[in-house]
Each structure stands twice: as structure tokens, then as C-alpha cells.
Amino acid sequence: MFGQAFAPAKVNLFLHVGAPGDDGYHPLSSLLVFADVGDRLSLAPADALEFRLSGPFAESLSGEGDNLVVRAAQALLGGLRGPRAPVGLMLDKALPVAAGLGGGSSDAGAALRLLRRAWAPELSDDALQAIAADLGADGAACLWGAPVLAEGRGEVLTPAPGLPVCPAVLINPGVPASTAGVYGRLDALGVFGDVAPPPMPEAFESVEELAGWLSLQRNDLEAAAIGIAPEIGDVLADLAAEPEVLLARMSGSGATCFALCPSDIEAEQLAERLESLRPDWWVRRCRLGGPWPEPA
């Protein structure tokens, strides 16, 4: 019953957000991909269901009794008949928190995959995805970590067009961006986008072609997030001046931004230069695509 699962960072290549409905929720359209960097979750037998944290961003979650990993375990267990062997879950938190990277949802997805293997291998993918969707807007997409077009509140998923593996750099200026706060500011600004999915080819042949197409799209939360955390604007301005950058954009509700680069070498050069110039920023070279292999 031991096991490990990878919880990749989620990146919104574009994020179009509409006006809230009568229920207060904003419809959206977003093309999601996943990075080959992220958190890792381990499972082992235990005397009782327990959850422990480690890693560079563990302190940001310490004392959080409503962690999504715990909620995922409780939701899965609540839908099963009869008791299950208690387990311990250990989360190595490598991603910054409140960063627009879907870390909590991806952690929950990793927990559900691991716990199904341990508790209910007969449970269908559809049933597992329904549990993930109930945990949050990114839950269903982050369960599998595969590129997808998300609509509705984020729960209506269709396969993404064919995508190249994209060399990229993730940059977080070290400030949190509350999703609720960003959406609140968006509502105050009153500037909403068209959420009809833009026409897409069946496949993008290169990262250059993808970046060119994405330049016609947007993240409708970007202005609201910069209003709350101006440091996000500093990141985007710096990236716009770098020669390796094909496209720079904020992911999700921020504060993490991503830069698409033509090659791994150029992504590495960009990451090294940013780390040297801005040691206070969290910078990670990565590849965007997915799904990525689980730990051995």
C-alpha cells in the first residue's frame, strides 16, 4: 500500500472570464497544461488517517486543517462502503501557495489517485473525477494532469488540441494572490471577456506557432491581479524585455507568470539570469505539457 504520486503545477495558457451569473460564479474558458515541476505526495500504512507536510512551502500550509488533500481523502472515504485501512499521507510542498498554479487541486488529485489504488481500485475514472470536481473549479482537470480545455466553472472538460512540449520558465515574485480577492477586484472593475472558446487548430506544430496564437488570447484576471499585487506587473515587464521569451503571461489568478521559450537551452539561460538578477523571486525552468510520469 506504499506509493507516491506527482502533483504537477497547472498553467493557464489563456483564461477568459465572463460576468458572474445569478449564482455569483464566473463562466470561463481556459486552455490548461501542466508542468514537469510540482509537489509530491507519498502514502504509507498508519495507525490512523494522518497528514504531514514537508518541503520549502510547508510552512505556508501548516495549521491548515481544511487542506485539500485531507478533504479529498475524506470525500473518497465517505463514498465507500465499509471501513478502509488507515493511511498516512505526506505532502512535499515544492510549489508556492496562492500562486495560480492549481497546487491544492493538483495535490488533491494526486491523493485521489493514490487512495483509489489503496482503497478502491474498482472505482471508475468517472466516479473519481466527480469527487475531484466537487473539491474546486480546477479539481477535475488537475486529477489527471493532461492538457485540456476547461469551460463552465472549470468542470466542463474537452481534450486540448495537439500541443508540443513547451520549454518554459515559471516565475513567482513571492507575493500571494487570493483568488477571491482577484475575482472581487475583477467584479469591481466590471470588465469581463467573451468565454466562447476561440477557434483552434487540431494541433500546434511548434512552440512558436502556439505562442503566436496565444498572443491573440488573454488572461482576463491579469489587470485585477496586478491591482492587488503590482509585483506581477513587474515580472511581466521584465519578461517582455528578455530575448528568449516568445510569450509571457500570468497563470490563473496569479501571482505566478510563465514565459514560453523556443528551446530548453534558452529556457535555462532565462531562468539562470532571472535567478541572478532577482534572487527574491521563485524561478523554475520547466516543460509544459502533460501528463507526466508518476514517481517510480
mmCIF file of C-alpha atoms in Angstrom:
data_model
loop_
_atom_site.group_PDB
_atom_site.id
_atom_site.type_symbol
_atom_site.label_atom_id
_atom_site.label_comp_id
_atom_site.label_asym_id
_atom_site.label_seq_id
_atom_site.Cartn_x
_atom_site.Cartn_y
_atom_site.Cartn_z
ATOM 1 C CA MET A 1 0.000 0.000 0.000
ATOM 2 C CA PHE A 2 3.007 2.283 -0.167
ATOM 3 C CA GLY A 3 3.110 4.649 -3.093
ATOM 4 C CA GLN A 4 3.949 8.063 -4.470
ATOM 5 C CA ALA A 5 2.186 10.425 -6.863
ATOM 6 C CA PHE A 6 3.263 13.566 -8.689
ATOM 7 C CA ALA A 7 1.117 16.724 -8.375
ATOM 8 C CA PRO A 8 2.181 18.925 -11.306
ATOM 9 C CA ALA A 9 1.827 22.699 -11.442
ATOM 10 C CA LYS A 10 -1.125 23.781 -13.583
ATOM 11 C CA VAL A 11 -0.654 26.627 -16.080
ATOM 12 C CA ASN A 12 -3.486 28.506 -17.797
ATOM 13 C CA LEU A 13 -2.177 29.304 -21.280
ATOM 14 C CA PHE A 14 -5.199 31.568 -21.659
ATOM 15 C CA LEU A 15 -8.036 32.347 -19.254
ATOM 16 C CA HIS A 16 -11.164 34.113 -20.494
ATOM 17 C CA VAL A 17 -13.604 35.071 -17.736
ATOM 18 C CA GLY A 18 -17.204 36.211 -18.138
ATOM 19 C CA ALA A 19 -19.552 38.224 -15.957
ATOM 20 C CA PRO A 20 -20.862 36.416 -12.873
ATOM 21 C CA GLY A 21 -24.236 34.709 -13.116
ATOM 22 C CA ASP A 22 -27.081 34.849 -10.632
ATOM 23 C CA ASP A 23 -25.253 32.248 -8.533
ATOM 24 C CA GLY A 24 -22.179 34.503 -8.278
ATOM 25 C CA TYR A 25 -19.945 32.174 -10.293
ATOM 26 C CA HIS A 26 -17.999 33.386 -13.330
ATOM 27 C CA PRO A 27 -18.122 31.296 -16.508
ATOM 28 C CA LEU A 28 -14.727 30.762 -18.052
ATOM 29 C CA SER A 29 -12.819 29.276 -20.920
ATOM 30 C CA SER A 30 -9.218 28.193 -20.408
ATOM 31 C CA LEU A 31 -6.568 26.070 -22.041
ATOM 32 C CA LEU A 32 -4.745 24.227 -19.272
ATOM 33 C CA VAL A 33 -1.390 22.464 -19.424
ATOM 34 C CA PHE A 34 0.823 21.024 -16.717
ATOM 35 C CA ALA A 35 4.477 21.484 -15.829
ATOM 36 C CA ASP A 36 7.048 18.803 -15.083
ATOM 37 C CA VAL A 37 7.661 20.537 -11.737
ATOM 38 C CA GLY A 38 5.296 20.262 -8.798
ATOM 39 C CA ASP A 39 4.563 18.735 -5.417
ATOM 40 C CA ARG A 40 4.906 15.080 -4.469
ATOM 41 C CA LEU A 41 2.593 13.027 -2.305
ATOM 42 C CA SER A 42 3.530 9.807 -0.516
ATOM 43 C CA LEU A 43 1.214 7.230 1.057
ATOM 44 C CA ALA A 44 2.065 4.611 3.675
ATOM 45 C CA PRO A 45 0.200 2.466 6.216
ATOM 46 C CA ALA A 46 -0.552 4.199 9.506
ATOM 47 C CA ASP A 47 -2.462 3.655 12.738
ATOM 48 C CA ALA A 48 -4.967 6.368 11.776
ATOM 49 C CA LEU A 49 -5.625 8.669 8.852
ATOM 50 C CA GLU A 50 -2.944 11.317 9.172
ATOM 51 C CA PHE A 51 -1.468 14.125 7.084
ATOM 52 C CA ARG A 52 2.041 15.568 7.301
ATOM 53 C CA LEU A 53 3.852 18.323 5.447
ATOM 54 C CA SER A 54 7.433 18.867 4.333
ATOM 55 C CA GLY A 55 9.183 20.921 1.683
ATOM 56 C CA PRO A 56 10.083 24.576 1.105
ATOM 57 C CA PHE A 57 6.462 25.824 1.233
ATOM 58 C CA ALA A 58 5.181 23.550 4.000
ATOM 59 C CA GLU A 59 5.050 26.412 6.476
ATOM 60 C CA SER A 60 2.546 28.236 4.277
ATOM 61 C CA LEU A 61 0.079 25.379 4.835
ATOM 62 C CA SER A 62 0.913 24.434 8.422
ATOM 63 C CA GLY A 63 -2.070 24.600 10.726
ATOM 64 C CA GLU A 64 -4.487 24.460 7.781
ATOM 65 C CA GLY A 65 -6.986 21.849 8.917
ATOM 66 C CA ASP A 66 -9.038 22.154 5.720
ATOM 67 C CA ASN A 67 -6.200 21.174 3.390
ATOM 68 C CA LEU A 68 -7.462 19.832 0.054
ATOM 69 C CA VAL A 69 -5.503 16.598 0.470
ATOM 70 C CA VAL A 70 -7.407 15.873 3.692
ATOM 71 C CA ARG A 71 -10.697 16.897 2.103
ATOM 72 C CA ALA A 72 -10.005 14.603 -0.871
ATOM 73 C CA ALA A 73 -9.309 11.652 1.431
ATOM 74 C CA GLN A 74 -12.449 12.309 3.458
ATOM 75 C CA ALA A 75 -14.594 12.714 0.341
ATOM 76 C CA LEU A 76 -13.368 9.440 -1.149
ATOM 77 C CA LEU A 77 -13.734 7.558 2.118
ATOM 78 C CA GLY A 78 -17.227 8.950 2.652
ATOM 79 C CA GLY A 79 -18.397 7.466 -0.637
ATOM 80 C CA LEU A 80 -17.111 3.955 0.066
ATOM 81 C CA ARG A 81 -18.937 1.179 1.866
ATOM 82 C CA GLY A 82 -17.264 -0.251 4.905
ATOM 83 C CA PRO A 83 -14.028 0.710 6.657
ATOM 84 C CA ARG A 84 -10.688 1.044 4.924
ATOM 85 C CA ALA A 85 -7.189 0.568 6.281
ATOM 86 C CA PRO A 86 -5.886 3.857 7.739
ATOM 87 C CA VAL A 87 -3.077 5.545 5.851
ATOM 88 C CA GLY A 88 -0.607 8.358 6.311
ATOM 89 C CA LEU A 89 -0.233 10.990 3.617
ATOM 90 C CA MET A 90 2.957 13.068 3.344
ATOM 91 C CA LEU A 91 2.954 16.116 1.076
ATOM 92 C CA ASP A 92 6.286 17.528 -0.115
ATOM 93 C CA LYS A 93 5.174 21.097 -0.862
ATOM 94 C CA ALA A 94 7.527 22.440 -3.545
ATOM 95 C CA LEU A 95 5.103 24.916 -5.182
ATOM 96 C CA PRO A 96 4.309 28.344 -3.729
ATOM 97 C CA VAL A 97 0.845 28.753 -2.227
ATOM 98 C CA ALA A 98 -1.887 31.051 -3.633
ATOM 99 C CA ALA A 99 0.177 31.166 -6.813
ATOM 100 C CA GLY A 100 -2.249 30.469 -9.675
ATOM 101 C CA LEU A 101 -0.669 27.048 -10.233
ATOM 102 C CA GLY A 102 -3.546 24.887 -9.003
ATOM 103 C CA GLY A 103 -1.289 23.401 -6.346
ATOM 104 C CA GLY A 104 -4.047 22.500 -3.915
ATOM 105 C CA SER A 105 -6.216 20.937 -6.629
ATOM 106 C CA SER A 106 -3.256 19.032 -8.056
ATOM 107 C CA ASP A 107 -2.326 17.790 -4.576
ATOM 108 C CA ALA A 108 -5.915 16.616 -4.108
ATOM 109 C CA GLY A 109 -5.809 14.843 -7.473
ATOM 110 C CA ALA A 110 -2.609 13.034 -6.508
ATOM 111 C CA ALA A 111 -4.235 11.994 -3.226
ATOM 112 C CA LEU A 112 -7.307 10.628 -5.018
ATOM 113 C CA ARG A 113 -5.205 8.604 -7.463
ATOM 114 C CA LEU A 114 -3.115 7.138 -4.649
ATOM 115 C CA LEU A 115 -6.051 6.415 -2.372
ATOM 116 C CA ARG A 116 -8.110 4.765 -5.093
ATOM 117 C CA ARG A 117 -5.221 2.404 -5.655
ATOM 118 C CA ALA A 118 -5.111 1.597 -1.927
ATOM 119 C CA TRP A 119 -8.796 1.644 -1.009
ATOM 120 C CA ALA A 120 -10.989 1.127 -4.079
ATOM 121 C CA PRO A 121 -9.223 0.023 -7.268
ATOM 122 C CA GLU A 122 -12.619 -0.892 -8.717
ATOM 123 C CA LEU A 123 -13.783 2.754 -8.618
ATOM 124 C CA SER A 124 -14.249 4.146 -12.129
ATOM 125 C CA ASP A 125 -12.422 7.147 -13.562
ATOM 126 C CA ASP A 126 -15.760 8.967 -13.910
ATOM 127 C CA ALA A 127 -16.596 8.437 -10.246
ATOM 128 C CA LEU A 128 -13.156 9.628 -9.174
ATOM 129 C CA GLN A 129 -13.443 12.684 -11.409
ATOM 130 C CA ALA A 130 -16.819 13.566 -9.889
ATOM 131 C CA ILE A 131 -15.205 13.629 -6.441
ATOM 132 C CA ALA A 132 -12.364 15.799 -7.738
ATOM 133 C CA ALA A 133 -14.792 18.240 -9.379
ATOM 134 C CA ASP A 134 -16.619 18.730 -6.074
ATOM 135 C CA LEU A 135 -13.367 19.895 -4.462
ATOM 136 C CA GLY A 136 -12.995 23.032 -6.602
ATOM 137 C CA ALA A 137 -13.057 24.551 -10.076
ATOM 138 C CA ASP A 138 -9.655 23.092 -11.051
ATOM 139 C CA GLY A 139 -10.295 19.746 -9.374
ATOM 140 C CA ALA A 140 -11.419 17.699 -12.367
ATOM 141 C CA ALA A 141 -8.697 18.993 -14.691
ATOM 142 C CA CYS A 142 -5.958 18.556 -12.101
ATOM 143 C CA LEU A 143 -6.923 14.959 -11.356
ATOM 144 C CA TRP A 144 -5.203 13.635 -14.477
ATOM 145 C CA GLY A 145 -2.709 16.419 -15.246
ATOM 146 C CA ALA A 146 -3.317 16.262 -19.005
ATOM 147 C CA PRO A 147 -3.808 19.257 -21.343
ATOM 148 C CA VAL A 148 -7.488 20.163 -21.526
ATOM 149 C CA LEU A 149 -9.905 22.931 -22.470
ATOM 150 C CA ALA A 150 -11.974 23.862 -19.425
ATOM 151 C CA GLU A 151 -15.328 25.650 -19.623
ATOM 152 C CA GLY A 152 -18.281 26.374 -17.355
ATOM 153 C CA ARG A 153 -16.894 26.861 -13.866
ATOM 154 C CA GLY A 154 -13.904 24.787 -14.917
ATOM 155 C CA GLU A 155 -15.663 21.432 -14.669
ATOM 156 C CA VAL A 156 -16.664 21.044 -18.348
ATOM 157 C CA LEU A 157 -13.627 19.452 -19.966
ATOM 158 C CA THR A 158 -12.783 18.633 -23.561
ATOM 159 C CA PRO A 159 -9.449 17.392 -24.919
ATOM 160 C CA ALA A 160 -6.945 20.074 -25.858
ATOM 161 C CA PRO A 161 -5.666 20.308 -29.414
ATOM 162 C CA GLY A 162 -2.372 18.632 -30.094
ATOM 163 C CA LEU A 163 0.353 20.591 -28.332
ATOM 164 C CA PRO A 164 4.151 20.500 -28.493
ATOM 165 C CA VAL A 165 6.093 20.067 -25.290
ATOM 166 C CA CYS A 166 6.873 23.683 -24.432
ATOM 167 C CA PRO A 167 10.133 24.837 -22.821
ATOM 168 C CA ALA A 168 9.153 27.415 -20.225
ATOM 169 C CA VAL A 169 10.073 29.280 -17.068
ATOM 170 C CA LEU A 170 7.746 29.825 -14.109
ATOM 171 C CA ILE A 171 8.269 32.976 -12.047
ATOM 172 C CA ASN A 172 6.570 33.975 -8.798
ATOM 173 C CA PRO A 173 7.532 37.316 -7.199
ATOM 174 C CA GLY A 174 6.978 35.970 -3.694
ATOM 175 C CA VAL A 175 3.582 37.535 -3.076
ATOM 176 C CA PRO A 176 0.289 35.632 -2.693
ATOM 177 C CA ALA A 177 -2.729 36.462 -4.841
ATOM 178 C CA SER A 178 -6.000 35.445 -3.223
ATOM 179 C CA THR A 179 -8.365 34.007 -5.823
ATOM 180 C CA ALA A 180 -11.357 35.511 -4.027
ATOM 181 C CA GLY A 181 -9.620 38.875 -3.826
ATOM 182 C CA VAL A 182 -8.726 38.891 -7.524
ATOM 183 C CA TYR A 183 -12.260 37.964 -8.582
ATOM 184 C CA GLY A 184 -13.631 40.624 -6.242
ATOM 185 C CA ARG A 185 -11.473 43.248 -7.914
ATOM 186 C CA LEU A 186 -12.494 41.972 -11.354
ATOM 187 C CA ASP A 187 -16.136 42.465 -10.375
ATOM 188 C CA ALA A 188 -15.336 45.981 -9.146
ATOM 189 C CA LEU A 189 -13.640 46.807 -12.455
ATOM 190 C CA GLY A 190 -16.591 45.336 -14.341
ATOM 191 C CA VAL A 191 -14.510 44.319 -17.362
ATOM 192 C CA PHE A 192 -15.419 40.813 -18.487
ATOM 193 C CA GLY A 193 -14.485 38.773 -21.526
ATOM 194 C CA ASP A 194 -16.155 36.555 -24.103
ATOM 195 C CA VAL A 195 -15.962 32.962 -22.881
ATOM 196 C CA ALA A 196 -16.799 31.249 -26.166
ATOM 197 C CA PRO A 197 -13.741 29.071 -26.880
ATOM 198 C CA PRO A 198 -11.633 30.670 -29.621
ATOM 199 C CA PRO A 199 -11.195 28.707 -32.864
ATOM 200 C CA MET A 200 -8.245 26.347 -32.518
ATOM 201 C CA PRO A 201 -6.413 24.127 -34.988
ATOM 202 C CA GLU A 202 -6.404 20.384 -34.446
ATOM 203 C CA ALA A 203 -2.757 20.649 -33.461
ATOM 204 C CA PHE A 204 0.019 23.179 -32.965
ATOM 205 C CA GLU A 205 3.193 22.051 -34.674
ATOM 206 C CA SER A 206 5.694 24.135 -32.689
ATOM 207 C CA VAL A 207 6.007 26.280 -29.595
ATOM 208 C CA GLU A 208 6.477 29.295 -31.886
ATOM 209 C CA GLU A 209 3.138 28.610 -33.586
ATOM 210 C CA LEU A 210 1.440 28.129 -30.223
ATOM 211 C CA ALA A 211 2.919 31.334 -28.800
ATOM 212 C CA GLY A 212 1.780 33.281 -31.849
ATOM 213 C CA TRP A 213 -1.780 32.024 -31.459
ATOM 214 C CA LEU A 214 -1.770 32.638 -27.706
ATOM 215 C CA SER A 215 -0.723 36.238 -28.290
ATOM 216 C CA LEU A 216 -4.249 36.768 -29.635
ATOM 217 C CA GLN A 217 -5.752 35.431 -26.393
ATOM 218 C CA ARG A 218 -5.553 36.808 -22.849
ATOM 219 C CA ASN A 219 -5.856 36.250 -19.120
ATOM 220 C CA ASP A 220 -8.857 38.315 -18.048
ATOM 221 C CA LEU A 221 -7.739 38.249 -14.404
ATOM 222 C CA GLU A 222 -4.366 39.844 -15.098
ATOM 223 C CA ALA A 223 -5.334 43.504 -14.589
ATOM 224 C CA ALA A 224 -7.258 42.705 -11.410
ATOM 225 C CA ALA A 225 -4.366 40.671 -10.011
ATOM 226 C CA ILE A 226 -1.827 43.420 -10.777
ATOM 227 C CA GLY A 227 -4.079 45.857 -8.943
ATOM 228 C CA ILE A 228 -3.775 43.687 -5.840
ATOM 229 C CA ALA A 229 -0.141 42.648 -6.325
ATOM 230 C CA PRO A 230 1.771 45.161 -8.521
ATOM 231 C CA GLU A 231 4.791 42.849 -8.393
ATOM 232 C CA ILE A 232 3.053 40.702 -11.016
ATOM 233 C CA GLY A 233 3.291 43.618 -13.431
ATOM 234 C CA ASP A 234 6.995 43.913 -12.639
ATOM 235 C CA VAL A 235 7.513 40.267 -13.606
ATOM 236 C CA LEU A 236 5.644 40.650 -16.885
ATOM 237 C CA ALA A 237 7.506 43.845 -17.750
ATOM 238 C CA ASP A 238 10.877 42.208 -17.086
ATOM 239 C CA LEU A 239 9.967 39.149 -19.163
ATOM 240 C CA ALA A 240 8.836 41.285 -22.104
ATOM 241 C CA ALA A 241 12.394 42.634 -22.395
ATOM 242 C CA GLU A 242 14.124 39.227 -22.412
ATOM 243 C CA PRO A 243 15.280 37.893 -25.804
ATOM 244 C CA GLU A 244 14.409 34.258 -25.060
ATOM 245 C CA VAL A 245 10.722 34.947 -24.344
ATOM 246 C CA LEU A 246 8.168 34.101 -27.041
ATOM 247 C CA LEU A 247 5.195 34.876 -24.780
ATOM 248 C CA ALA A 248 4.809 35.963 -21.163
ATOM 249 C CA ARG A 249 1.532 35.774 -19.257
ATOM 250 C CA MET A 250 0.126 35.322 -15.776
ATOM 251 C CA SER A 251 -1.323 31.909 -14.874
ATOM 252 C CA GLY A 252 -4.706 31.574 -13.199
ATOM 253 C CA SER A 253 -5.425 34.298 -10.661
ATOM 254 C CA GLY A 254 -1.682 34.866 -10.096
ATOM 255 C CA ALA A 255 0.795 35.594 -8.815
ATOM 256 C CA THR A 256 2.873 33.165 -10.913
ATOM 257 C CA CYS A 257 3.735 34.105 -14.502
ATOM 258 C CA PHE A 258 5.119 31.891 -17.239
ATOM 259 C CA ALA A 259 7.412 32.512 -20.195
ATOM 260 C CA LEU A 260 7.396 30.283 -23.258
ATOM 261 C CA CYS A 261 10.834 29.836 -24.842
ATOM 262 C CA PRO A 262 11.985 28.338 -28.169
ATOM 263 C CA SER A 263 14.185 25.650 -26.579
ATOM 264 C CA ASP A 264 15.306 24.081 -23.316
ATOM 265 C CA ILE A 265 18.655 25.848 -23.613
ATOM 266 C CA GLU A 266 17.033 29.268 -23.904
ATOM 267 C CA ALA A 267 14.679 28.491 -21.026
ATOM 268 C CA GLU A 268 17.673 27.531 -18.895
ATOM 269 C CA GLN A 269 19.506 30.729 -19.854
ATOM 270 C CA LEU A 270 16.470 32.821 -18.940
ATOM 271 C CA ALA A 271 15.967 31.050 -15.615
ATOM 272 C CA GLU A 272 19.623 31.428 -14.624
ATOM 273 C CA ARG A 273 19.627 35.121 -15.478
ATOM 274 C CA LEU A 274 16.404 35.795 -13.556
ATOM 275 C CA GLU A 275 17.694 33.889 -10.531
ATOM 276 C CA SER A 276 20.832 36.015 -10.573
ATOM 277 C CA LEU A 277 19.040 39.338 -11.077
ATOM 278 C CA ARG A 278 16.072 38.648 -8.791
ATOM 279 C CA PRO A 279 17.095 36.226 -6.030
ATOM 280 C CA ASP A 280 13.888 37.121 -4.153
ATOM 281 C CA TRP A 281 11.758 35.575 -6.915
ATOM 282 C CA TRP A 282 10.820 31.890 -7.159
ATOM 283 C CA VAL A 283 12.062 30.794 -10.597
ATOM 284 C CA ARG A 284 11.808 27.315 -12.140
ATOM 285 C CA ARG A 285 12.742 26.138 -15.610
ATOM 286 C CA CYS A 286 10.273 23.509 -16.774
ATOM 287 C CA ARG A 287 8.460 21.932 -19.674
ATOM 288 C CA LEU A 288 4.740 22.401 -20.185
ATOM 289 C CA GLY A 289 2.541 19.613 -21.497
ATOM 290 C CA GLY A 290 1.455 16.546 -19.580
ATOM 291 C CA PRO A 291 0.583 14.108 -18.279
ATOM 292 C CA TRP A 292 3.977 13.435 -16.726
ATOM 293 C CA PRO A 293 5.139 10.037 -15.403
ATOM 294 C CA GLU A 294 4.486 9.182 -11.776
ATOM 295 C CA PRO A 295 7.478 8.618 -9.465
ATOM 296 C CA ALA A 296 8.908 5.113 -9.641
#
